[in-house]
mmCIF file of C-alpha atoms in Angstrom:
data_model
loop_
_atom_site.group_PDB
_atom_site.id
_atom_site.type_symbol
_atom_site.label_atom_id
_atom_site.label_comp_id
_atom_site.label_asym_id
_atom_site.label_seq_id
_atom_site.Cartn_x
_atom_site.Cartn_y
_atom_site.Cartn_z
ATOM 1 C CA MET A 22 62.351 259.629 8.872
ATOM 2 C CA SER A 23 61.526 263.154 9.500
ATOM 3 C CA VAL A 24 60.054 264.508 12.598
ATOM 4 C CA LEU A 25 56.938 266.590 12.310
ATOM 5 C CA LEU A 26 56.140 269.178 14.900
ATOM 6 C CA ASN A 27 53.701 272.025 15.338
ATOM 7 C CA MET A 28 55.092 275.167 13.838
ATOM 8 C CA VAL A 29 52.147 277.468 14.599
ATOM 9 C CA SER A 30 53.102 280.005 17.133
ATOM 10 C CA GLY A 31 50.426 282.529 16.197
ATOM 11 C CA PRO A 32 48.302 283.822 13.250
ATOM 12 C CA GLU A 33 51.381 285.120 11.359
ATOM 13 C CA SER A 34 53.120 281.826 11.277
ATOM 14 C CA ALA A 35 49.900 280.135 9.891
ATOM 15 C CA ARG A 36 50.312 282.361 6.949
ATOM 16 C CA GLY A 37 53.991 281.650 6.592
ATOM 17 C CA ALA A 38 55.221 285.146 7.823
ATOM 18 C CA ALA A 39 57.179 283.806 10.883
ATOM 19 C CA ALA A 40 60.819 282.912 10.833
ATOM 20 C CA ASP A 41 61.532 279.244 10.374
ATOM 21 C CA PRO A 42 60.914 277.719 13.826
ATOM 22 C CA ALA A 43 62.112 274.228 13.021
ATOM 23 C CA PRO A 44 65.457 274.167 14.970
ATOM 24 C CA ALA A 45 63.729 275.772 18.146
ATOM 25 C CA ALA A 46 60.743 273.392 17.770
ATOM 26 C CA ILE A 47 63.063 270.287 17.527
ATOM 27 C CA ALA A 48 65.038 271.508 20.505
ATOM 28 C CA ALA A 49 62.034 272.351 22.583
ATOM 29 C CA TRP A 50 60.641 268.705 21.981
ATOM 30 C CA GLU A 51 63.943 266.962 22.679
ATOM 31 C CA GLN A 52 64.240 269.008 25.826
ATOM 32 C CA PHE A 53 60.704 267.966 26.915
ATOM 33 C CA VAL A 54 61.226 264.358 26.140
ATOM 34 C CA ALA A 55 64.506 264.340 28.267
ATOM 35 C CA ARG A 56 62.412 265.881 31.127
ATOM 36 C CA ARG A 57 59.506 263.510 30.681
ATOM 37 C CA ASP A 58 61.893 260.537 30.621
ATOM 38 C CA ALA A 59 63.602 261.779 33.663
ATOM 39 C CA GLN A 60 60.212 262.071 35.294
ATOM 40 C CA THR A 61 59.267 258.682 34.295
ATOM 41 C CA ALA A 62 62.523 257.288 35.830
ATOM 42 C CA ARG A 63 61.590 258.707 39.170
ATOM 43 C CA MET A 64 58.160 256.901 39.066
ATOM 44 C CA ALA A 65 57.439 253.861 41.364
ATOM 45 C CA LEU A 66 56.636 251.676 38.447
ATOM 46 C CA GLY A 67 57.255 248.417 40.299
ATOM 47 C CA VAL A 68 53.785 248.419 41.886
ATOM 48 C CA CYS A 69 52.456 248.458 38.372
ATOM 49 C CA ASP A 70 53.935 245.075 37.343
ATOM 50 C CA GLY A 71 51.013 242.621 36.582
ATOM 51 C CA CYS A 72 48.344 245.410 37.323
ATOM 52 C CA ASP A 73 45.852 246.526 34.552
ATOM 53 C CA GLY A 74 44.065 249.117 36.561
ATOM 54 C CA CYS A 75 45.308 251.968 34.354
ATOM 55 C CA GLY A 76 44.856 249.836 31.282
ATOM 56 C CA LEU A 77 41.166 249.554 31.902
ATOM 57 C CA ARG A 78 41.076 253.382 31.487
ATOM 58 C CA CYS A 79 42.918 253.445 28.212
ATOM 59 C CA MET A 80 40.168 255.175 26.371
ATOM 60 C CA ASP A 81 39.870 256.621 22.779
ATOM 61 C CA GLY A 82 39.923 260.282 22.328
ATOM 62 C CA PHE A 83 43.109 261.571 24.061
ATOM 63 C CA THR A 84 45.514 263.731 22.150
ATOM 64 C CA VAL A 85 49.069 263.137 21.268
ATOM 65 C CA SER A 86 51.745 265.292 19.648
ATOM 66 C CA ARG A 87 52.763 264.697 16.103
ATOM 67 C CA ALA A 88 56.180 263.386 17.290
ATOM 68 C CA GLU A 89 54.559 260.898 19.538
ATOM 69 C CA ARG A 90 52.331 259.681 16.719
ATOM 70 C CA GLU A 91 55.344 259.318 14.419
ATOM 71 C CA ALA A 92 57.261 257.362 16.975
ATOM 72 C CA VAL A 93 54.071 254.958 17.358
ATOM 73 C CA GLU A 94 54.034 254.557 13.576
ATOM 74 C CA ALA A 95 57.742 253.780 13.452
ATOM 75 C CA TYR A 96 57.424 251.316 16.204
ATOM 76 C CA LEU A 97 54.408 249.637 14.613
ATOM 77 C CA ALA A 98 56.286 249.451 11.261
ATOM 78 C CA ALA A 99 59.077 247.386 13.014
ATOM 79 C CA GLN A 100 56.501 244.868 14.437
ATOM 80 C CA ALA A 101 55.291 241.669 12.907
ATOM 81 C CA PRO A 102 52.374 242.763 10.590
ATOM 82 C CA GLU A 103 50.178 239.925 11.789
ATOM 83 C CA GLU A 104 50.450 241.157 15.453
ATOM 84 C CA VAL A 105 49.678 244.770 14.535
ATOM 85 C CA GLN A 106 46.530 243.578 12.461
ATOM 86 C CA ARG A 107 45.534 241.213 15.415
ATOM 87 C CA VAL A 108 45.305 244.120 17.804
ATOM 88 C CA ALA A 109 43.631 246.480 15.201
ATOM 89 C CA ASP A 110 40.923 243.909 14.563
ATOM 90 C CA GLN A 111 39.961 243.560 18.183
ATOM 91 C CA GLU A 112 36.697 245.053 19.329
ATOM 92 C CA LYS A 113 37.442 248.227 21.194
ATOM 93 C CA THR A 114 33.908 249.414 21.932
ATOM 94 C CA VAL A 115 32.326 247.621 25.051
ATOM 95 C CA PRO A 116 29.385 248.188 27.285
ATOM 96 C CA TRP A 117 30.104 250.856 30.016
ATOM 97 C CA PRO A 118 31.003 248.999 33.166
ATOM 98 C CA GLY A 119 28.108 249.209 35.577
ATOM 99 C CA ALA A 120 25.716 250.528 32.988
ATOM 100 C CA GLU A 121 25.377 247.565 30.623
ATOM 101 C CA ASP A 122 21.681 247.721 30.625
ATOM 102 C CA THR A 123 21.669 251.263 29.358
ATOM 103 C CA GLY A 124 23.360 250.678 26.120
ATOM 104 C CA ALA A 125 26.060 253.076 27.009
ATOM 105 C CA THR A 126 29.448 252.123 25.615
ATOM 106 C CA VAL A 127 33.007 253.135 26.083
ATOM 107 C CA THR A 128 35.814 252.745 23.364
ATOM 108 C CA PHE A 129 39.292 251.642 24.344
ATOM 109 C CA CYS A 130 42.542 253.121 22.755
ATOM 110 C CA ARG A 131 43.244 251.749 19.331
ATOM 111 C CA TYR A 132 46.411 250.358 20.610
ATOM 112 C CA ARG A 133 44.962 248.647 23.716
ATOM 113 C CA ASP A 134 45.534 244.770 23.282
ATOM 114 C CA THR A 135 42.155 243.797 24.831
ATOM 115 C CA GLN A 136 42.911 240.116 24.422
ATOM 116 C CA ASN A 137 46.268 240.253 26.260
ATOM 117 C CA ARG A 138 45.245 243.225 28.512
ATOM 118 C CA ARG A 139 48.303 245.379 27.757
ATOM 119 C CA CYS A 140 49.456 248.266 25.688
ATOM 120 C CA SER A 141 50.589 247.254 22.381
ATOM 121 C CA ILE A 142 52.759 250.382 21.913
ATOM 122 C CA TYR A 143 54.108 250.475 25.562
ATOM 123 C CA PRO A 144 57.819 251.320 24.660
ATOM 124 C CA VAL A 145 56.787 254.445 22.734
ATOM 125 C CA ARG A 146 53.438 255.247 24.598
ATOM 126 C CA PRO A 147 52.475 258.901 24.641
ATOM 127 C CA THR A 148 53.070 261.312 27.453
ATOM 128 C CA VAL A 149 49.561 261.152 28.905
ATOM 129 C CA CYS A 150 50.006 257.334 29.125
ATOM 130 C CA ARG A 151 53.366 257.708 30.922
ATOM 131 C CA LEU A 152 51.904 260.070 33.494
ATOM 132 C CA PHE A 153 48.653 258.102 34.222
ATOM 133 C CA GLY A 154 48.674 256.929 37.693
ATOM 134 C CA HIS A 155 51.664 259.041 38.692
ATOM 135 C CA THR A 156 50.069 262.446 38.809
ATOM 136 C CA PRO A 157 47.758 264.268 41.266
ATOM 137 C CA TRP A 158 45.120 264.753 38.546
ATOM 138 C CA LEU A 159 45.523 261.138 37.032
ATOM 139 C CA PRO A 160 46.057 259.136 40.158
ATOM 140 C CA CYS A 161 46.455 255.413 40.337
ATOM 141 C CA PRO A 162 42.951 253.867 40.146
ATOM 142 C CA ILE A 163 43.745 251.262 42.795
ATOM 143 C CA GLU A 164 45.736 253.666 44.916
ATOM 144 C CA ALA A 165 48.925 251.433 44.764
ATOM 145 C CA VAL A 166 51.318 254.222 43.793
ATOM 146 C CA PRO A 167 52.841 255.314 47.036
ATOM 147 C CA GLN A 168 53.886 258.736 45.952
ATOM 148 C CA VAL A 169 53.818 260.880 42.745
ATOM 149 C CA PRO A 170 57.070 262.593 41.728
ATOM 150 C CA ASP A 171 57.374 266.288 41.948
ATOM 151 C CA GLY A 172 57.137 268.018 38.654
ATOM 152 C CA SER A 173 54.176 266.404 37.013
ATOM 153 C CA PRO A 174 52.052 269.588 36.694
ATOM 154 C CA GLU A 175 55.017 271.656 35.176
ATOM 155 C CA LEU A 176 55.742 268.771 32.909
ATOM 156 C CA TRP A 177 52.039 268.465 31.778
ATOM 157 C CA ARG A 178 51.860 272.345 31.311
ATOM 158 C CA ASP A 179 54.958 272.247 29.043
ATOM 159 C CA TYR A 180 53.455 269.289 26.987
ATOM 160 C CA LEU A 181 50.321 271.363 26.355
ATOM 161 C CA ALA A 182 52.423 273.932 24.403
ATOM 162 C CA PHE A 183 52.826 271.301 21.648
ATOM 163 C CA GLU A 184 50.247 270.792 19.107
ATOM 164 C CA ARG A 185 48.243 267.658 19.955
ATOM 165 C CA ARG A 186 45.434 265.906 18.290
ATOM 166 C CA THR A 187 43.478 262.541 18.631
ATOM 167 C CA TRP A 188 44.844 259.645 16.412
ATOM 168 C CA SER A 189 41.714 260.299 14.191
ATOM 169 C CA GLU A 190 42.401 264.034 13.874
ATOM 170 C CA TRP A 191 46.126 263.437 12.739
ATOM 171 C CA GLU A 192 44.818 260.956 10.197
ATOM 172 C CA HIS A 193 42.393 263.580 8.771
ATOM 173 C CA ALA A 194 44.968 266.292 8.875
ATOM 174 C CA GLU A 195 47.463 264.497 6.576
ATOM 175 C CA GLY A 196 48.837 267.071 4.147
ATOM 176 C CA ASP A 197 47.526 270.228 5.899
ATOM 177 C CA ALA A 198 50.555 272.337 5.201
ATOM 178 C CA GLU A 199 49.040 275.500 6.785
ATOM 179 C CA LEU A 200 49.085 274.007 10.224
ATOM 180 C CA THR A 201 52.337 272.012 10.139
ATOM 181 C CA GLN A 202 55.713 272.189 8.555
ATOM 182 C CA GLU A 203 58.018 269.218 7.973
ATOM 183 C CA ILE A 204 61.304 269.240 9.883
ATOM 184 C CA PRO A 205 64.104 267.087 8.337
#
C-alpha cells in the first residue's frame, strides 16, 4: 500500500514546479510519528482505563493527515466487515447534552462505537485523539490526568505542518492530483 502525504509546500509545487519532495515528506512524517509515539508512551494512560470522559467528546469535524486516514482504512480492511458495518450503521447525531429541549444536536466521530462506548479504531487513532486529555489545550475532562508530558505544544505545531482534512473532505478530494502526490 502506498502512503499519501501532502506535497504542497507553496504555489510553485501546486503547479508541479517544485522538486520531488516525496523522500523528504516521508522522512518528515516518520520522524513525526516516532516523536508522537514517544510522547504517547510518556502519558499517564492508566487513569484512562474504563473511563469514557474523552470519548464523550469524540466529535465529527476534526482533521487528520492523509497518512492517518490511510492507516485507518488499512486497519478497518483487516477487521470483520460485520463489525465495521455495525459501527458505521450507528446513529452518530444526538441531542446536545443539557440542551435537549432546544433541538440542538452534536455528531460523534464516525468511528465512535456509541453502543460499546469506545473508539473502534483505537490502535490507529489520529494524533488529535492521542493527545486529547494529555495536553494543556485539550485537558482531561474529568481532571484525572495528573500531569501532561512536556512537548505537547511543539508536537502539535509540527503536526499542523502536514496537510489535514476532515474524513469527509478526504473522501471528496479523491483524485485531486493538484493537491497531493502519491508516494510509493
